[in-house]
Amino acid sequence: MEIRALIDRLSSDHWKSVIEDFVREQGITTFGELVDLITTSADSAVIREGYRVFSLVEATELYPGLLKHEHHGIRRAAAGQFRGETAFRIADDLLPLLADENHYVRREALWAFGTMGPDVMPLLQETRRTARGALRRGALIGIAEVGGPDAFLPEDRRVIDRFIQYKIEDDKYDTDEIHLCGGWYAIRTEDQAAVLGVCGLTDPVPVTTVLGADAWNNDHHAWSKDEEHVRCARVFVTGSWDGWTLVFGEPFEHGTRPVTEICAVLSAVFGEAHYYGESCGDGWTAWCIAEGGEIIRYYDAFKEDEQIGSHEVEEGWCLPHDLSDENEDLDDIYATDVAEALSVNPRYFEGDVEGPGVLALTQCGVQYGSPKGFLRISS
């Protein structure tokens, strides 16, 4: 198809100009030549711009045919053009990509299925029942992405549970880094069951650390799913770690109670409770230290006017919001630094962790179901 025809139907003059400049510089006249350039060029800058043009021209009628292209980058880019209803209409074509040999192609296809809604579930369940090998496994991952663990058939649930139990043994020797983005609580107790009881958490299921951390990250980053109570449906509660039990996520329904109130409540029961928070994107960090029902220290880098108290652990550091000249030679302190000094730093689960962690439901989880999304069991 002629590039000119694709450009002419675009509504944005800016993007028309961007595409025209690129195709003129590269001597491209057809969409096929653009694909050839992407797959044969040795210039990484040209390839990056080629992929951008690939998506900008909105070659809707051409993308489906490229889902079987021999080059994994083209398959991935083509799959990335389909979301929601447009993805659902070609679900049969996207299905084999769930078993693609390339990780990034599989991931793009999985994201596409995650936007299709429940109407695609019969296709995935039928594929899970009748397919073999990688496609059958891919269908199971698709089911998790679209419907969450509540959508598993009983026989699949049993297989998954057995595999989790097997991999939990590996957790004793695992030192993989956990991606920290969001908030977690550290409670001075070795009694996981008591933590579950005080927080009103139910249906605890033993999980690996990788799975628990993936659930926390999946739920915390589910910005488009507020109406589904995703971020307040379940939490990851660790086993006892050097005298502390960690709770990742929102331990009470709806997730509307302030962290200071939660820390006060938990510390009144267990003697001491902390809250820590860090962001992977914007430099946000926070901590709250409570003892015997009282807040000793509360700090949030984005709410510096709401600070409560101070703590000696911060001496020799600069609080992240502080831009004064007198502290310019000091390193900023973050939640993981405070956790390292006062409780445990969960970036790496190292040391003597007793008992497996569990995923447990809040009352929102009981009412609305487990969040959707594929979760890894092991790294």
PDB file of C-alpha atoms in Angstrom, residues 26-219:
ATOM      1  CA  GLN A  26      14.653   7.038   3.654  1.00  0.00           C
ATOM      2  CA  GLY A  27      13.279   6.906   0.128  1.00  0.00           C
ATOM      3  CA  ILE A  28      10.200   4.941   1.185  1.00  0.00           C
ATOM      4  CA  THR A  29       7.072   4.916  -0.982  1.00  0.00           C
ATOM      5  CA  THR A  30       5.112   1.883   0.293  1.00  0.00           C
ATOM      6  CA  PHE A  31       4.232   0.389   3.666  1.00  0.00           C
ATOM      7  CA  GLY A  32       6.015  -2.797   2.666  1.00  0.00           C
ATOM      8  CA  GLU A  33       9.218  -0.848   2.135  1.00  0.00           C
ATOM      9  CA  LEU A  34       8.823   0.607   5.638  1.00  0.00           C
ATOM     10  CA  VAL A  35       8.601  -2.902   7.086  1.00  0.00           C
ATOM     11  CA  ASP A  36      11.652  -3.978   5.096  1.00  0.00           C
ATOM     12  CA  LEU A  37      13.609  -0.954   6.356  1.00  0.00           C
ATOM     13  CA  ILE A  38      12.773  -1.749   9.987  1.00  0.00           C
ATOM     14  CA  THR A  39      13.877  -5.349   9.655  1.00  0.00           C
ATOM     15  CA  THR A  40      17.075  -4.780   7.652  1.00  0.00           C
ATOM     16  CA  SER A  41      18.521  -1.452   8.789  1.00  0.00           C
ATOM     17  CA  ALA A  42      21.676  -1.470  10.913  1.00  0.00           C
ATOM     18  CA  ASP A  43      20.951   2.030  12.247  1.00  0.00           C
ATOM     19  CA  SER A  44      19.165   1.817  15.617  1.00  0.00           C
ATOM     20  CA  ALA A  45      17.867   5.398  15.324  1.00  0.00           C
ATOM     21  CA  VAL A  46      16.306   4.625  11.942  1.00  0.00           C
ATOM     22  CA  ILE A  47      14.730   1.472  13.356  1.00  0.00           C
ATOM     23  CA  ARG A  48      13.225   3.338  16.322  1.00  0.00           C
ATOM     24  CA  GLU A  49      11.787   6.032  14.067  1.00  0.00           C
ATOM     25  CA  GLY A  50      10.584   3.366  11.652  1.00  0.00           C
ATOM     26  CA  TYR A  51       8.587   1.679  14.387  1.00  0.00           C
ATOM     27  CA  ARG A  52       7.098   5.033  15.347  1.00  0.00           C
ATOM     28  CA  VAL A  53       5.989   5.659  11.765  1.00  0.00           C
ATOM     29  CA  PHE A  54       4.698   2.069  11.640  1.00  0.00           C
ATOM     30  CA  SER A  55       2.160   2.930  14.348  1.00  0.00           C
ATOM     31  CA  LEU A  56       1.481   6.532  13.287  1.00  0.00           C
ATOM     32  CA  VAL A  57       0.247   5.681   9.791  1.00  0.00           C
ATOM     33  CA  GLU A  58      -2.646   3.676  11.303  1.00  0.00           C
ATOM     34  CA  ALA A  59      -2.476   0.969   8.658  1.00  0.00           C
ATOM     35  CA  THR A  60      -5.362  -0.852  10.312  1.00  0.00           C
ATOM     36  CA  GLU A  61      -6.066  -3.148   7.391  1.00  0.00           C
ATOM     37  CA  LEU A  62      -2.415  -4.174   7.111  1.00  0.00           C
ATOM     38  CA  TYR A  63      -1.493  -4.890  10.718  1.00  0.00           C
ATOM     39  CA  PRO A  64      -3.373  -8.216  11.065  1.00  0.00           C
ATOM     40  CA  GLY A  65      -1.394  -9.749   8.208  1.00  0.00           C
ATOM     41  CA  LEU A  66       1.852  -8.885   9.987  1.00  0.00           C
ATOM     42  CA  LEU A  67       1.029 -10.872  13.124  1.00  0.00           C
ATOM     43  CA  LYS A  68       2.709 -13.835  11.394  1.00  0.00           C
ATOM     44  CA  HIS A  69       5.705 -11.890  10.093  1.00  0.00           C
ATOM     45  CA  GLU A  70       9.028 -13.697  10.426  1.00  0.00           C
ATOM     46  CA  HIS A  71      10.575 -10.780  12.318  1.00  0.00           C
ATOM     47  CA  HIS A  72       9.607 -10.717  16.016  1.00  0.00           C
ATOM     48  CA  GLY A  73       9.751  -6.925  16.176  1.00  0.00           C
ATOM     49  CA  ILE A  74       7.126  -6.588  13.456  1.00  0.00           C
ATOM     50  CA  ARG A  75       4.899  -9.172  15.144  1.00  0.00           C
ATOM     51  CA  ARG A  76       5.206  -7.262  18.408  1.00  0.00           C
ATOM     52  CA  ALA A  77       4.543  -3.873  16.797  1.00  0.00           C
ATOM     53  CA  ALA A  78       1.540  -5.212  14.898  1.00  0.00           C
ATOM     54  CA  ALA A  79       0.036  -6.777  18.019  1.00  0.00           C
ATOM     55  CA  GLY A  80       0.511  -3.477  19.830  1.00  0.00           C
ATOM     56  CA  GLN A  81      -1.921  -1.764  17.487  1.00  0.00           C
ATOM     57  CA  PHE A  82      -4.903  -3.714  18.804  1.00  0.00           C
ATOM     58  CA  ARG A  83      -6.733  -2.980  22.018  1.00  0.00           C
ATOM     59  CA  GLY A  84     -10.305  -3.352  23.231  1.00  0.00           C
ATOM     60  CA  GLU A  85     -12.950  -4.032  20.604  1.00  0.00           C
ATOM     61  CA  THR A  86     -10.489  -3.947  17.701  1.00  0.00           C
ATOM     62  CA  ALA A  87      -8.399  -6.584  19.463  1.00  0.00           C
ATOM     63  CA  PHE A  88     -11.429  -8.734  20.229  1.00  0.00           C
ATOM     64  CA  ARG A  89     -12.409  -8.773  16.544  1.00  0.00           C
ATOM     65  CA  ILE A  90      -9.110 -10.451  15.644  1.00  0.00           C
ATOM     66  CA  ALA A  91      -8.700 -12.526  18.801  1.00  0.00           C
ATOM     67  CA  ASP A  92      -8.257 -15.686  16.720  1.00  0.00           C
ATOM     68  CA  ASP A  93      -5.294 -14.089  14.943  1.00  0.00           C
ATOM     69  CA  LEU A  94      -3.735 -12.809  18.169  1.00  0.00           C
ATOM     70  CA  LEU A  95      -4.160 -16.124  19.982  1.00  0.00           C
ATOM     71  CA  PRO A  96      -1.036 -17.864  18.554  1.00  0.00           C
ATOM     72  CA  LEU A  97       1.110 -14.977  19.767  1.00  0.00           C
ATOM     73  CA  LEU A  98       0.412 -16.040  23.350  1.00  0.00           C
ATOM     74  CA  ALA A  99       2.753 -18.930  22.525  1.00  0.00           C
ATOM     75  CA  ASP A 100       5.252 -16.930  20.463  1.00  0.00           C
ATOM     76  CA  GLU A 101       8.923 -17.790  20.853  1.00  0.00           C
ATOM     77  CA  ASN A 102       9.708 -14.148  21.695  1.00  0.00           C
ATOM     78  CA  HIS A 103       8.934 -12.848  25.177  1.00  0.00           C
ATOM     79  CA  TYR A 104       8.031  -9.341  24.022  1.00  0.00           C
ATOM     80  CA  VAL A 105       5.627 -10.608  21.389  1.00  0.00           C
ATOM     81  CA  ARG A 106       3.916 -12.793  23.988  1.00  0.00           C
ATOM     82  CA  ARG A 107       3.698  -9.849  26.369  1.00  0.00           C
ATOM     83  CA  GLU A 108       2.159  -7.560  23.737  1.00  0.00           C
ATOM     84  CA  ALA A 109      -0.420 -10.194  22.847  1.00  0.00           C
ATOM     85  CA  LEU A 110      -1.206 -10.720  26.523  1.00  0.00           C
ATOM     86  CA  TRP A 111      -1.797  -6.993  26.999  1.00  0.00           C
ATOM     87  CA  ALA A 112      -4.131  -7.046  23.999  1.00  0.00           C
ATOM     88  CA  PHE A 113      -6.150  -9.907  25.475  1.00  0.00           C
ATOM     89  CA  GLY A 114      -6.316  -8.074  28.791  1.00  0.00           C
ATOM     90  CA  THR A 115      -8.302  -5.293  27.099  1.00  0.00           C
ATOM     91  CA  MET A 116     -10.825  -7.517  25.344  1.00  0.00           C
ATOM     92  CA  GLY A 117     -13.161  -8.135  28.268  1.00  0.00           C
ATOM     93  CA  PRO A 118     -14.917 -11.333  29.373  1.00  0.00           C
ATOM     94  CA  ASP A 119     -16.374 -12.130  25.944  1.00  0.00           C
ATOM     95  CA  VAL A 120     -13.017 -13.565  24.882  1.00  0.00           C
ATOM     96  CA  MET A 121     -12.996 -16.081  27.738  1.00  0.00           C
ATOM     97  CA  PRO A 122     -14.760 -18.900  25.821  1.00  0.00           C
ATOM     98  CA  LEU A 123     -12.024 -18.790  23.175  1.00  0.00           C
ATOM     99  CA  LEU A 124      -9.310 -19.011  25.810  1.00  0.00           C
ATOM    100  CA  GLN A 125     -11.068 -21.779  27.748  1.00  0.00           C
ATOM    101  CA  GLU A 126     -11.628 -23.807  24.588  1.00  0.00           C
ATOM    102  CA  THR A 127      -7.991 -23.362  23.590  1.00  0.00           C
ATOM    103  CA  ARG A 128      -6.920 -24.420  27.047  1.00  0.00           C
ATOM    104  CA  ARG A 129      -9.061 -27.549  26.689  1.00  0.00           C
ATOM    105  CA  THR A 130      -8.087 -28.585  23.154  1.00  0.00           C
ATOM    106  CA  ALA A 131      -4.644 -27.146  22.339  1.00  0.00           C
ATOM    107  CA  ARG A 132      -1.309 -28.697  23.139  1.00  0.00           C
ATOM    108  CA  GLY A 133       2.098 -27.499  24.216  1.00  0.00           C
ATOM    109  CA  ALA A 134       2.982 -23.819  24.309  1.00  0.00           C
ATOM    110  CA  LEU A 135      -0.404 -22.617  23.038  1.00  0.00           C
ATOM    111  CA  ARG A 136      -2.197 -24.484  25.815  1.00  0.00           C
ATOM    112  CA  ARG A 137       0.083 -22.824  28.379  1.00  0.00           C
ATOM    113  CA  GLY A 138      -0.414 -19.487  26.656  1.00  0.00           C
ATOM    114  CA  ALA A 139      -4.177 -19.861  26.937  1.00  0.00           C
ATOM    115  CA  LEU A 140      -3.856 -20.350  30.700  1.00  0.00           C
ATOM    116  CA  ILE A 141      -1.839 -17.151  30.974  1.00  0.00           C
ATOM    117  CA  GLY A 142      -4.476 -15.378  28.893  1.00  0.00           C
ATOM    118  CA  ILE A 143      -7.193 -16.627  31.229  1.00  0.00           C
ATOM    119  CA  ALA A 144      -5.304 -15.186  34.183  1.00  0.00           C
ATOM    120  CA  GLU A 145      -4.879 -11.851  32.415  1.00  0.00           C
ATOM    121  CA  VAL A 146      -8.535 -11.554  31.418  1.00  0.00           C
ATOM    122  CA  GLY A 147     -10.296 -13.126  34.378  1.00  0.00           C
ATOM    123  CA  GLY A 148      -7.786 -13.475  37.203  1.00  0.00           C
ATOM    124  CA  PRO A 149      -7.435 -16.555  39.434  1.00  0.00           C
ATOM    125  CA  ASP A 150     -11.199 -16.772  39.935  1.00  0.00           C
ATOM    126  CA  ALA A 151     -11.519 -17.768  36.250  1.00  0.00           C
ATOM    127  CA  PHE A 152      -9.349 -20.902  36.489  1.00  0.00           C
ATOM    128  CA  LEU A 153     -11.046 -24.238  36.022  1.00  0.00           C
ATOM    129  CA  PRO A 154     -10.736 -26.524  39.080  1.00  0.00           C
ATOM    130  CA  GLU A 155      -8.227 -28.815  37.359  1.00  0.00           C
ATOM    131  CA  ASP A 156      -6.038 -25.843  36.400  1.00  0.00           C
ATOM    132  CA  ARG A 157      -6.288 -24.447  39.912  1.00  0.00           C
ATOM    133  CA  ARG A 158      -4.969 -27.728  41.301  1.00  0.00           C
ATOM    134  CA  VAL A 159      -2.042 -27.769  38.871  1.00  0.00           C
ATOM    135  CA  ILE A 160      -1.129 -24.184  39.717  1.00  0.00           C
ATOM    136  CA  ASP A 161      -1.382 -24.788  43.459  1.00  0.00           C
ATOM    137  CA  ARG A 162       0.920 -27.802  43.229  1.00  0.00           C
ATOM    138  CA  PHE A 163       3.471 -25.821  41.271  1.00  0.00           C
ATOM    139  CA  ILE A 164       3.336 -22.947  43.761  1.00  0.00           C
ATOM    140  CA  GLN A 165       3.918 -25.339  46.648  1.00  0.00           C
ATOM    141  CA  TYR A 166       6.908 -26.777  44.826  1.00  0.00           C
ATOM    142  CA  LYS A 167       8.392 -23.324  44.098  1.00  0.00           C
ATOM    143  CA  ILE A 168       7.835 -22.091  47.666  1.00  0.00           C
ATOM    144  CA  GLU A 169      10.757 -24.319  48.667  1.00  0.00           C
ATOM    145  CA  ASP A 170      12.992 -22.304  46.319  1.00  0.00           C
ATOM    146  CA  ASP A 171      12.048 -19.101  48.162  1.00  0.00           C
ATOM    147  CA  LYS A 172      14.373 -20.130  50.982  1.00  0.00           C
ATOM    148  CA  TYR A 173      17.324 -19.578  48.662  1.00  0.00           C
ATOM    149  CA  ASP A 174      15.945 -16.807  46.436  1.00  0.00           C
ATOM    150  CA  THR A 175      17.556 -13.354  46.485  1.00  0.00           C
ATOM    151  CA  ASP A 176      15.850 -11.801  43.469  1.00  0.00           C
ATOM    152  CA  GLU A 177      15.246  -8.078  43.712  1.00  0.00           C
ATOM    153  CA  ILE A 178      11.662  -7.016  44.373  1.00  0.00           C
ATOM    154  CA  HIS A 179      10.364  -4.074  42.393  1.00  0.00           C
ATOM    155  CA  LEU A 180       9.270  -1.605  45.074  1.00  0.00           C
ATOM    156  CA  CYS A 181       6.615   0.838  43.949  1.00  0.00           C
ATOM    157  CA  GLY A 182       3.821   1.580  46.379  1.00  0.00           C
ATOM    158  CA  GLY A 183       3.253   1.221  50.089  1.00  0.00           C
ATOM    159  CA  TRP A 184       3.822  -1.567  52.592  1.00  0.00           C
ATOM    160  CA  TYR A 185       3.550  -2.080  56.342  1.00  0.00           C
ATOM    161  CA  ALA A 186       6.088  -3.633  58.690  1.00  0.00           C
ATOM    162  CA  ILE A 187       4.535  -5.019  61.876  1.00  0.00           C
ATOM    163  CA  ARG A 188       6.643  -6.223  64.799  1.00  0.00           C
ATOM    164  CA  THR A 189       5.243  -9.709  65.152  1.00  0.00           C
ATOM    165  CA  GLU A 190       5.978 -13.243  64.028  1.00  0.00           C
ATOM    166  CA  ASP A 191       2.285 -14.158  64.055  1.00  0.00           C
ATOM    167  CA  GLN A 192       1.056 -13.983  60.469  1.00  0.00           C
ATOM    168  CA  ALA A 193      -2.362 -15.341  61.452  1.00  0.00           C
ATOM    169  CA  ALA A 194      -2.807 -12.554  63.992  1.00  0.00           C
ATOM    170  CA  VAL A 195      -2.029  -9.939  61.334  1.00  0.00           C
ATOM    171  CA  LEU A 196      -4.605 -11.485  59.038  1.00  0.00           C
ATOM    172  CA  GLY A 197      -7.162 -11.447  61.840  1.00  0.00           C
ATOM    173  CA  VAL A 198      -6.614  -7.841  62.927  1.00  0.00           C
ATOM    174  CA  CYS A 199      -6.820  -6.620  59.324  1.00  0.00           C
ATOM    175  CA  GLY A 200      -9.915  -8.703  58.590  1.00  0.00           C
ATOM    176  CA  LEU A 201      -8.160 -10.576  55.781  1.00  0.00           C
ATOM    177  CA  THR A 202      -9.578 -13.883  54.596  1.00  0.00           C
ATOM    178  CA  ASP A 203      -8.891 -16.774  52.206  1.00  0.00           C
ATOM    179  CA  PRO A 204      -5.085 -16.743  52.596  1.00  0.00           C
ATOM    180  CA  VAL A 205      -3.293 -18.722  49.894  1.00  0.00           C
ATOM    181  CA  PRO A 206       0.431 -19.568  50.256  1.00  0.00           C
ATOM    182  CA  VAL A 207       2.464 -18.015  47.456  1.00  0.00           C
ATOM    183  CA  THR A 208       6.040 -17.487  46.389  1.00  0.00           C
ATOM    184  CA  THR A 209       7.644 -14.117  46.999  1.00  0.00           C
ATOM    185  CA  VAL A 210       7.732 -13.480  43.258  1.00  0.00           C
ATOM    186  CA  LEU A 211       3.999 -14.133  42.956  1.00  0.00           C
ATOM    187  CA  GLY A 212       3.138 -12.021  46.008  1.00  0.00           C
ATOM    188  CA  ALA A 213       5.249  -9.107  44.806  1.00  0.00           C
ATOM    189  CA  ASP A 214       3.796  -9.384  41.298  1.00  0.00           C
ATOM    190  CA  ALA A 215       0.275  -9.233  42.735  1.00  0.00           C
ATOM    191  CA  TRP A 216       1.126  -6.113  44.730  1.00  0.00           C
ATOM    192  CA  ASN A 217       2.655  -4.400  41.701  1.00  0.00           C
ATOM    193  CA  ASN A 218      -0.175  -5.480  39.405  1.00  0.00           C
ATOM    194  CA  ASP A 219      -2.839  -4.144  41.741  1.00  0.00           C
TER     195      ASP A 219
END
